[in-house]
PDB file of C-alpha atoms and ligand atoms in Angstrom:
ATOM      1  CA  MET A   1       0.047   0.011   0.044  1.00  0.00           C
ATOM      2  CA  THR A   2       1.351   3.481  -0.924  1.00  0.00           C
ATOM      3  CA  PHE A   3       1.584   6.166   1.731  1.00  0.00           C
ATOM      4  CA  ARG A   4       0.077   9.189   0.126  1.00  0.00           C
ATOM      5  CA  ALA A   5       1.309  12.373   1.145  1.00  0.00           C
ATOM      6  CA  THR A   6      -0.780  15.725  -0.169  1.00  0.00           C
ATOM      7  CA  ILE A   7       0.625  19.125   0.796  1.00  0.00           C
ATOM      8  CA  LEU A   8      -1.228  22.355   0.661  1.00  0.00           C
ATOM      9  CA  THR A   9       1.270  25.227   0.489  1.00  0.00           C
ATOM     10  CA  ILE A  10       1.707  28.540  -1.484  1.00  0.00           C
ATOM     11  CA  LEU A  11       5.221  27.359  -2.169  1.00  0.00           C
ATOM     12  CA  PRO A  12       4.702  23.911  -3.978  1.00  0.00           C
ATOM     13  CA  GLU A  13       8.478  24.489  -5.574  1.00  0.00           C
ATOM     14  CA  MET A  14       9.640  23.686  -2.038  1.00  0.00           C
ATOM     15  CA  PHE A  15       8.638  19.928  -2.786  1.00  0.00           C
ATOM     16  CA  PRO A  16       9.962  17.283  -2.799  1.00  0.00           C
ATOM     17  CA  GLY A  17      13.036  19.179  -1.924  1.00  0.00           C
ATOM     18  CA  PRO A  18      15.168  17.047   0.496  1.00  0.00           C
ATOM     19  CA  LEU A  19      12.548  14.494   0.040  1.00  0.00           C
ATOM     20  CA  GLY A  20      13.766  13.764  -3.405  1.00  0.00           C
ATOM     21  CA  HIS A  21      17.144  12.384  -2.235  1.00  0.00           C
ATOM     22  CA  SER A  22      18.428   9.192  -0.616  1.00  0.00           C
ATOM     23  CA  LEU A  23      16.317   7.066   1.249  1.00  0.00           C
ATOM     24  CA  ALA A  24      12.961   9.173   0.734  1.00  0.00           C
ATOM     25  CA  GLY A  25      13.920   9.831  -2.889  1.00  0.00           C
ATOM     26  CA  ASP A  26      14.569   6.353  -3.900  1.00  0.00           C
ATOM     27  CA  ALA A  27      11.381   5.193  -2.097  1.00  0.00           C
ATOM     28  CA  LEU A  28       9.352   8.054  -3.995  1.00  0.00           C
ATOM     29  CA  ALA A  29      10.862   6.941  -7.236  1.00  0.00           C
ATOM     30  CA  ARG A  30       9.848   3.140  -6.290  1.00  0.00           C
ATOM     31  CA  GLY A  31       6.261   4.134  -5.511  1.00  0.00           C
ATOM     32  CA  VAL A  32       6.601   3.077  -1.795  1.00  0.00           C
ATOM     33  CA  TRP A  33       4.942   6.617  -1.049  1.00  0.00           C
ATOM     34  CA  SER A  34       3.550   9.289  -3.283  1.00  0.00           C
ATOM     35  CA  LEU A  35       3.787  13.268  -3.089  1.00  0.00           C
ATOM     36  CA  GLU A  36       0.971  15.452  -4.488  1.00  0.00           C
ATOM     37  CA  THR A  37       1.501  19.287  -3.917  1.00  0.00           C
ATOM     38  CA  ARG A  38      -1.489  21.540  -4.230  1.00  0.00           C
ATOM     39  CA  ASP A  39      -1.002  25.251  -4.489  1.00  0.00           C
ATOM     40  CA  ILE A  40      -3.313  27.189  -2.091  1.00  0.00           C
ATOM     41  CA  ARG A  41      -3.189  30.218  -4.406  1.00  0.00           C
ATOM     42  CA  GLU A  42      -5.100  28.648  -6.992  1.00  0.00           C
ATOM     43  CA  HIS A  43      -8.022  29.104  -4.469  1.00  0.00           C
ATOM     44  CA  GLY A  44      -7.007  32.787  -3.963  1.00  0.00           C
ATOM     45  CA  ILE A  45      -9.138  35.805  -4.337  1.00  0.00           C
ATOM     46  CA  GLY A  46      -9.221  38.384  -7.204  1.00  0.00           C
ATOM     47  CA  ARG A  47      -6.784  39.006  -9.936  1.00  0.00           C
ATOM     48  CA  HIS A  48      -3.930  38.830  -7.456  1.00  0.00           C
ATOM     49  CA  ARG A  49      -5.143  35.422  -6.100  1.00  0.00           C
ATOM     50  CA  ALA A  50      -4.594  36.762  -2.552  1.00  0.00           C
ATOM     51  CA  VAL A  51      -4.451  34.043   0.105  1.00  0.00           C
ATOM     52  CA  ASP A  52      -3.833  36.299   3.010  1.00  0.00           C
ATOM     53  CA  ASP A  53      -5.318  39.567   4.738  1.00  0.00           C
ATOM     54  CA  THR A  54      -4.641  41.760   7.763  1.00  0.00           C
ATOM     55  CA  PRO A  55      -5.363  40.371  11.313  1.00  0.00           C
ATOM     56  CA  ALA A  56      -8.309  41.477  13.004  1.00  0.00           C
ATOM     57  CA  GLY A  57      -7.746  43.350  16.019  1.00  0.00           C
ATOM     58  CA  GLY A  58      -4.674  44.679  14.480  1.00  0.00           C
ATOM     59  CA  GLY A  59      -1.105  43.876  14.940  1.00  0.00           C
ATOM     60  CA  PRO A  60       1.950  42.941  12.620  1.00  0.00           C
ATOM     61  CA  GLY A  61       1.917  40.539   9.570  1.00  0.00           C
ATOM     62  CA  MET A  62      -0.807  38.804   7.689  1.00  0.00           C
ATOM     63  CA  VAL A  63      -3.058  35.859   8.323  1.00  0.00           C
ATOM     64  CA  MET A  64      -4.233  33.351   5.786  1.00  0.00           C
ATOM     65  CA  ARG A  65      -7.741  33.511   4.863  1.00  0.00           C
ATOM     66  CA  CYS A  66     -10.186  30.634   6.271  1.00  0.00           C
ATOM     67  CA  ASP A  67     -12.286  30.946   3.001  1.00  0.00           C
ATOM     68  CA  VAL A  68      -9.247  30.248   0.874  1.00  0.00           C
ATOM     69  CA  VAL A  69      -7.653  27.518   2.801  1.00  0.00           C
ATOM     70  CA  ALA A  70     -10.912  25.873   3.199  1.00  0.00           C
ATOM     71  CA  ALA A  71     -11.474  25.918  -0.716  1.00  0.00           C
ATOM     72  CA  ALA A  72      -8.119  24.371  -1.064  1.00  0.00           C
ATOM     73  CA  LEU A  73      -8.937  21.548   1.417  1.00  0.00           C
ATOM     74  CA  ASP A  74     -12.396  21.020   0.319  1.00  0.00           C
ATOM     75  CA  ALA A  75     -11.153  20.464  -3.484  1.00  0.00           C
ATOM     76  CA  LEU A  76      -9.203  17.481  -2.355  1.00  0.00           C
ATOM     77  CA  GLY A  77     -12.410  15.719  -1.348  1.00  0.00           C
ATOM     78  CA  THR A  78     -12.275  13.540   1.755  1.00  0.00           C
ATOM     79  CA  ASP A  79     -10.749  10.366   2.276  1.00  0.00           C
ATOM     80  CA  GLU A  80      -9.302   8.288   5.392  1.00  0.00           C
ATOM     81  CA  ARG A  81      -6.203  10.252   5.861  1.00  0.00           C
ATOM     82  CA  PRO A  82      -5.449  12.621   8.781  1.00  0.00           C
ATOM     83  CA  ARG A  83      -5.609  16.124   7.972  1.00  0.00           C
ATOM     84  CA  LEU A  84      -2.737  17.896   9.701  1.00  0.00           C
ATOM     85  CA  VAL A  85      -1.707  21.614  10.063  1.00  0.00           C
ATOM     86  CA  MET A  86       1.807  22.603  10.811  1.00  0.00           C
ATOM     87  CA  SER A  87       1.741  24.968  13.807  1.00  0.00           C
ATOM     88  CA  PRO A  88       3.988  26.072  16.749  1.00  0.00           C
ATOM     89  CA  ARG A  89       0.934  25.499  18.921  1.00  0.00           C
ATOM     90  CA  GLY A  90       0.422  21.891  17.846  1.00  0.00           C
ATOM     91  CA  ARG A  91       1.295  18.940  19.859  1.00  0.00           C
ATOM     92  CA  PRO A  92       4.932  18.392  19.549  1.00  0.00           C
ATOM     93  CA  LEU A  93       5.930  15.583  16.987  1.00  0.00           C
ATOM     94  CA  GLY A  94       7.263  12.454  18.610  1.00  0.00           C
ATOM     95  CA  GLN A  95       8.436   9.132  17.246  1.00  0.00           C
ATOM     96  CA  ASP A  96       4.988   7.454  18.671  1.00  0.00           C
ATOM     97  CA  ARG A  97       2.853  10.006  16.289  1.00  0.00           C
ATOM     98  CA  VAL A  98       5.386   9.284  13.538  1.00  0.00           C
ATOM     99  CA  ARG A  99       5.110   5.634  13.884  1.00  0.00           C
ATOM    100  CA  ASP A 100       1.155   5.729  13.836  1.00  0.00           C
ATOM    101  CA  LEU A 101       1.223   8.027  10.878  1.00  0.00           C
ATOM    102  CA  ALA A 102       3.820   5.533   9.034  1.00  0.00           C
ATOM    103  CA  ARG A 103       1.287   2.531   9.425  1.00  0.00           C
ATOM    104  CA  GLY A 104      -1.515   4.562   8.149  1.00  0.00           C
ATOM    105  CA  PRO A 105      -2.512   5.594   4.557  1.00  0.00           C
ATOM    106  CA  GLY A 106      -0.671   8.806   4.535  1.00  0.00           C
ATOM    107  CA  ALA A 107      -1.407  12.386   5.426  1.00  0.00           C
ATOM    108  CA  VAL A 108      -2.865  15.689   3.961  1.00  0.00           C
ATOM    109  CA  ILE A 109      -0.542  18.609   5.453  1.00  0.00           C
ATOM    110  CA  LEU A 110      -1.538  22.078   5.434  1.00  0.00           C
ATOM    111  CA  CYS A 111       1.540  24.601   5.622  1.00  0.00           C
ATOM    112  CA  GLY A 112       1.093  28.093   7.197  1.00  0.00           C
ATOM    113  CA  ARG A 113       2.800  31.234   6.306  1.00  0.00           C
ATOM    114  CA  PHE A 114       2.777  34.698   7.555  1.00  0.00           C
ATOM    115  CA  GLU A 115       1.432  35.030  10.975  1.00  0.00           C
ATOM    116  CA  GLY A 116      -0.414  31.704  10.798  1.00  0.00           C
ATOM    117  CA  ILE A 117      -4.026  30.547   9.720  1.00  0.00           C
ATOM    118  CA  ASP A 118      -7.503  32.016  10.552  1.00  0.00           C
ATOM    119  CA  GLU A 119      -8.653  30.072  13.470  1.00  0.00           C
ATOM    120  CA  ARG A 120     -12.068  29.213  12.061  1.00  0.00           C
ATOM    121  CA  VAL A 121     -10.877  26.822   9.277  1.00  0.00           C
ATOM    122  CA  ILE A 122      -8.548  24.840  11.563  1.00  0.00           C
ATOM    123  CA  ALA A 123     -11.788  24.325  13.847  1.00  0.00           C
ATOM    124  CA  ALA A 124     -14.339  23.909  10.960  1.00  0.00           C
ATOM    125  CA  ARG A 125     -12.236  21.208   9.096  1.00  0.00           C
ATOM    126  CA  GLY A 126     -11.116  19.537  12.215  1.00  0.00           C
ATOM    127  CA  LEU A 127      -7.444  19.805  11.490  1.00  0.00           C
ATOM    128  CA  GLU A 128      -4.715  18.473  13.756  1.00  0.00           C
ATOM    129  CA  GLU A 129      -2.247  20.915  14.707  1.00  0.00           C
ATOM    130  CA  VAL A 130       1.232  19.504  14.750  1.00  0.00           C
ATOM    131  CA  SER A 131       4.387  21.183  15.917  1.00  0.00           C
ATOM    132  CA  ILE A 132       8.145  20.132  15.323  1.00  0.00           C
ATOM    133  CA  GLY A 133       9.554  21.856  18.376  1.00  0.00           C
ATOM    134  CA  ASP A 134       9.533  25.003  20.446  1.00  0.00           C
ATOM    135  CA  TYR A 135      10.812  27.296  17.824  1.00  0.00           C
ATOM    136  CA  VAL A 136       9.219  29.477  15.234  1.00  0.00           C
ATOM    137  CA  LEU A 137       9.997  28.650  11.528  1.00  0.00           C
ATOM    138  CA  SER A 138       8.769  31.041   8.667  1.00  0.00           C
ATOM    139  CA  GLY A 139       6.505  28.425   7.405  1.00  0.00           C
ATOM    140  CA  GLY A 140       5.065  25.012   7.768  1.00  0.00           C
ATOM    141  CA  GLU A 141       6.744  23.537   4.705  1.00  0.00           C
ATOM    142  CA  ILE A 142      10.050  22.774   6.336  1.00  0.00           C
ATOM    143  CA  GLY A 143       8.070  21.213   9.285  1.00  0.00           C
ATOM    144  CA  ALA A 144       6.092  19.096   6.670  1.00  0.00           C
ATOM    145  CA  ILE A 145       9.291  17.804   5.226  1.00  0.00           C
ATOM    146  CA  VAL A 146      10.554  16.888   8.532  1.00  0.00           C
ATOM    147  CA  LEU A 147       7.435  15.003   9.559  1.00  0.00           C
ATOM    148  CA  LEU A 148       7.346  13.052   6.212  1.00  0.00           C
ATOM    149  CA  ASP A 149      11.107  12.197   6.446  1.00  0.00           C
ATOM    150  CA  ALA A 150      10.630  10.704   9.755  1.00  0.00           C
ATOM    151  CA  CYS A 151       7.518   8.606   8.545  1.00  0.00           C
ATOM    152  CA  ILE A 152       9.006   7.541   5.204  1.00  0.00           C
ATOM    153  CA  ARG A 153      12.109   5.929   6.477  1.00  0.00           C
ATOM    154  CA  LEU A 154       9.861   3.558   8.631  1.00  0.00           C
ATOM    155  CA  LEU A 155       7.637   2.591   5.632  1.00  0.00           C
ATOM    156  CA  PRO A 156       8.331  -1.173   4.762  1.00  0.00           C
ATOM    157  CA  GLY A 157      11.259  -1.523   2.543  1.00  0.00           C
ATOM    158  CA  VAL A 158      12.667   1.996   2.866  1.00  0.00           C
ATOM    159  CA  MET A 159      15.522   1.251   5.165  1.00  0.00           C
ATOM    160  CA  GLY A 160      18.122  -1.434   4.208  1.00  0.00           C
ATOM    161  CA  LYS A 161      17.288  -3.391   7.363  1.00  0.00           C
ATOM    162  CA  GLU A 162      14.227  -3.873   8.779  1.00  0.00           C
ATOM    163  CA  ALA A 163      15.768  -4.053  12.052  1.00  0.00           C
ATOM    164  CA  SER A 164      17.334  -0.508  11.820  1.00  0.00           C
ATOM    165  CA  GLY A 165      14.365   1.074  12.906  1.00  0.00           C
ATOM    166  CA  THR A 166      13.951  -0.806  16.200  1.00  0.00           C
ATOM    167  CA  GLU A 167      16.834  -0.005  18.244  1.00  0.00           C
ATOM    168  CA  GLU A 168      17.419   3.472  17.582  1.00  0.00           C
ATOM    169  CA  SER A 169      16.927   6.784  19.852  1.00  0.00           C
ATOM    170  CA  PHE A 170      13.205   6.958  21.251  1.00  0.00           C
ATOM    171  CA  GLU A 171      12.322   3.261  20.247  1.00  0.00           C
ATOM    172  CA  GLY A 172      12.101   1.847  23.783  1.00  0.00           C
ATOM    173  CA  GLY A 173      11.951   5.227  25.385  1.00  0.00           C
ATOM    174  CA  LEU A 174      15.751   5.769  25.406  1.00  0.00           C
ATOM    175  CA  LEU A 175      18.236   7.656  23.427  1.00  0.00           C
ATOM    176  CA  GLU A 176      20.365   5.366  21.396  1.00  0.00           C
ATOM    177  CA  TYR A 177      23.892   3.960  22.476  1.00  0.00           C
ATOM    178  CA  PRO A 178      27.254   5.225  20.886  1.00  0.00           C
ATOM    179  CA  HIS A 179      28.244   3.811  17.490  1.00  0.00           C
ATOM    180  CA  TYR A 180      31.822   3.209  16.367  1.00  0.00           C
ATOM    181  CA  THR A 181      33.271   1.909  13.215  1.00  0.00           C
ATOM    182  CA  ARG A 182      36.842   1.556  11.609  1.00  0.00           C
ATOM    183  CA  PRO A 183      39.673   2.533  12.405  1.00  0.00           C
ATOM    184  CA  ARG A 184      39.957   0.795  15.452  1.00  0.00           C
ATOM    185  CA  GLU A 185      42.281   3.377  16.919  1.00  0.00           C
ATOM    186  CA  TRP A 186      41.852   7.127  16.033  1.00  0.00           C
ATOM    187  CA  GLU A 187      43.755  10.156  17.413  1.00  0.00           C
ATOM    188  CA  GLY A 188      44.585   7.921  20.379  1.00  0.00           C
ATOM    189  CA  ARG A 189      40.925   7.115  20.848  1.00  0.00           C
ATOM    190  CA  THR A 190      39.979   3.612  21.119  1.00  0.00           C
ATOM    191  CA  ILE A 191      36.754   1.396  20.361  1.00  0.00           C
ATOM    192  CA  PRO A 192      35.538   0.016  23.495  1.00  0.00           C
ATOM    193  CA  ASP A 193      36.827  -3.554  23.979  1.00  0.00           C
ATOM    194  CA  VAL A 194      33.374  -5.188  24.555  1.00  0.00           C
ATOM    195  CA  LEU A 195      32.326  -4.076  20.866  1.00  0.00           C
ATOM    196  CA  LEU A 196      35.488  -6.168  19.683  1.00  0.00           C
ATOM    197  CA  SER A 197      34.678  -9.232  21.714  1.00  0.00           C
ATOM    198  CA  GLY A 198      32.270 -11.043  19.737  1.00  0.00           C
ATOM    199  CA  ASN A 199      30.189 -11.765  22.814  1.00  0.00           C
ATOM    200  CA  HIS A 200      26.752 -10.666  21.630  1.00  0.00           C
ATOM    201  CA  ALA A 201      25.103 -10.918  25.200  1.00  0.00           C
ATOM    202  CA  GLU A 202      27.736  -8.570  26.572  1.00  0.00           C
ATOM    203  CA  ILE A 203      27.457  -6.060  23.726  1.00  0.00           C
ATOM    204  CA  SER A 204      23.617  -5.905  24.228  1.00  0.00           C
ATOM    205  CA  ARG A 205      24.209  -5.370  27.962  1.00  0.00           C
ATOM    206  CA  TRP A 206      26.844  -2.514  27.246  1.00  0.00           C
ATOM    207  CA  ARG A 207      24.444  -1.062  24.628  1.00  0.00           C
ATOM    208  CA  ARG A 208      21.652  -0.884  27.072  1.00  0.00           C
ATOM    209  CA  ALA A 209      23.559   0.452  29.908  1.00  0.00           C
ATOM    210  CA  GLU A 210      25.151   3.248  27.592  1.00  0.00           C
ATOM    211  CA  ALA A 211      21.659   4.133  26.348  1.00  0.00           C
ATOM    212  CA  LEU A 212      20.622   4.356  29.920  1.00  0.00           C
ATOM    213  CA  ARG A 213      23.551   6.547  31.010  1.00  0.00           C
ATOM    214  CA  ILE A 214      23.088   8.914  27.774  1.00  0.00           C
ATOM    215  CA  THR A 215      19.389   9.194  28.236  1.00  0.00           C
ATOM    216  CA  ARG A 216      19.762   9.957  32.191  1.00  0.00           C
ATOM    217  CA  GLU A 217      22.297  12.542  31.345  1.00  0.00           C
ATOM    218  CA  ARG A 218      20.810  14.315  28.522  1.00  0.00           C
ATOM    219  CA  ARG A 219      17.014  13.614  28.522  1.00  0.00           C
ATOM    220  CA  PRO A 220      16.024  12.460  32.087  1.00  0.00           C
ATOM    221  CA  ASP A 221      12.406  13.546  31.264  1.00  0.00           C
ATOM    222  CA  LEU A 222      12.184  10.674  28.887  1.00  0.00           C
ATOM    223  CA  LEU A 223      13.026   8.128  31.885  1.00  0.00           C
ATOM    224  CA  SER A 224      10.267   9.395  34.033  1.00  0.00           C
ATOM    225  CA  ASP A 225       7.789   7.227  32.476  1.00  0.00           C
ATOM    226  CA  THR A 226      10.182   4.317  31.742  1.00  0.00           C
ATOM    227  CA  PRO A 227      10.815   1.857  34.518  1.00  0.00           C
ATOM    228  CA  ASP A 228      14.324   2.081  35.523  1.00  0.00           C
ATOM    229  CA  GLN A 229      16.145  -1.311  34.607  1.00  0.00           C
ATOM    230  CA  ASP A 230      19.152  -0.776  36.685  1.00  0.00           C
TER     231      ASP A 230
HETATM  232  N1  SAH B 301       2.591  33.741  14.735  1.00  0.00           N
HETATM  233  C1  SAH B 301       2.729  32.232  14.881  1.00  0.00           C
HETATM  234  C2  SAH B 301       3.910  31.614  13.953  1.00  0.00           C
HETATM  235  C3  SAH B 301       3.686  31.585  12.473  1.00  0.00           C
HETATM  236  S1  SAH B 301       5.051  31.045  11.699  1.00  0.00           S
HETATM  237  C4  SAH B 301       2.810  31.877  16.319  1.00  0.00           C
HETATM  238  O1  SAH B 301       3.560  32.747  16.988  1.00  0.00           O
HETATM  239  O2  SAH B 301       2.439  30.925  16.741  1.00  0.00           O
HETATM  240  C5  SAH B 301       4.177  30.653  10.052  1.00  0.00           C
HETATM  241  C6  SAH B 301       3.862  29.288   9.865  1.00  0.00           C
HETATM  242  O3  SAH B 301       5.150  28.332  10.012  1.00  0.00           O
HETATM  243  C7  SAH B 301       2.862  28.502  10.865  1.00  0.00           C
HETATM  244  O4  SAH B 301       1.791  28.868  10.349  1.00  0.00           O
HETATM  245  C8  SAH B 301       3.214  27.069  10.710  1.00  0.00           C
HETATM  246  O5  SAH B 301       2.681  26.475   9.506  1.00  0.00           O
HETATM  247  C9  SAH B 301       4.755  27.220  10.537  1.00  0.00           C
HETATM  248  N2  SAH B 301       5.510  26.725  11.636  1.00  0.00           N
HETATM  249  C10 SAH B 301       6.248  27.604  12.455  1.00  0.00           C
HETATM  250  N3  SAH B 301       6.747  27.096  13.365  1.00  0.00           N
HETATM  251  C11 SAH B 301       6.441  25.806  13.347  1.00  0.00           C
HETATM  252  C12 SAH B 301       6.781  24.674  14.234  1.00  0.00           C
HETATM  253  N4  SAH B 301       7.554  24.772  15.355  1.00  0.00           N
HETATM  254  N5  SAH B 301       6.337  23.594  14.002  1.00  0.00           N
HETATM  255  C13 SAH B 301       5.382  23.485  12.803  1.00  0.00           C
HETATM  256  N6  SAH B 301       5.133  24.272  11.994  1.00  0.00           N
HETATM  257  C14 SAH B 301       5.647  25.618  12.510  1.00  0.00           C
END
């Protein structure tokens, strides 16, 4: 089943962008996922195809019009895909939501620009607000690319080894253990002996302990709902 992504944007030329390369690009070429961009401006008002207007109540910037955004959404018809809108006010995107989305049929993603989008269309069309982090981007497009990249690498057949998705950061609630490769010694730094021992049980134990140590040091918040295994 193809994972279908539809992007509503005033900057369709930003896609596929980075998603046209490497894992995601190969998967796109192979039809593992599909990408459709819709230019919101096609539903803009008047000769200039305006999509924005001044904020009610005053203040800086412009706001994307609800009628224009609704027309762009409604032109898609409805299907079973979740309809998302990128927004710094949304629920922060996490690996759990990414995994859920990747298991599903795809997503319709609305990208804001300017000061944001008229609140009424978000409510009226039941859009799910998704944030990619606590900072402000100039538009939703890069956020949509981030979200899709995270989903696409989890689609069946995208990553070289199916297993490479299961031990990484956030899977199991921990950050990942450190990686090493050749050369065996570099600038006086060596690879931990256990990794060269060939003892797979020892290696697993070491990796688990390192994952816990790093998570405790850097992201103790992740451990608060994970039983401590020490
Ligand atoms: N005035 C808004 C920010 C608008 S930024 C505020 O203060 O909340 C313009 C657009 O960029 C938003 O509509 C949204 O689509 C996108 N955007 C900005 N930051 C984002 C983030 N952290 N996550 C997801 N989308 C973001």
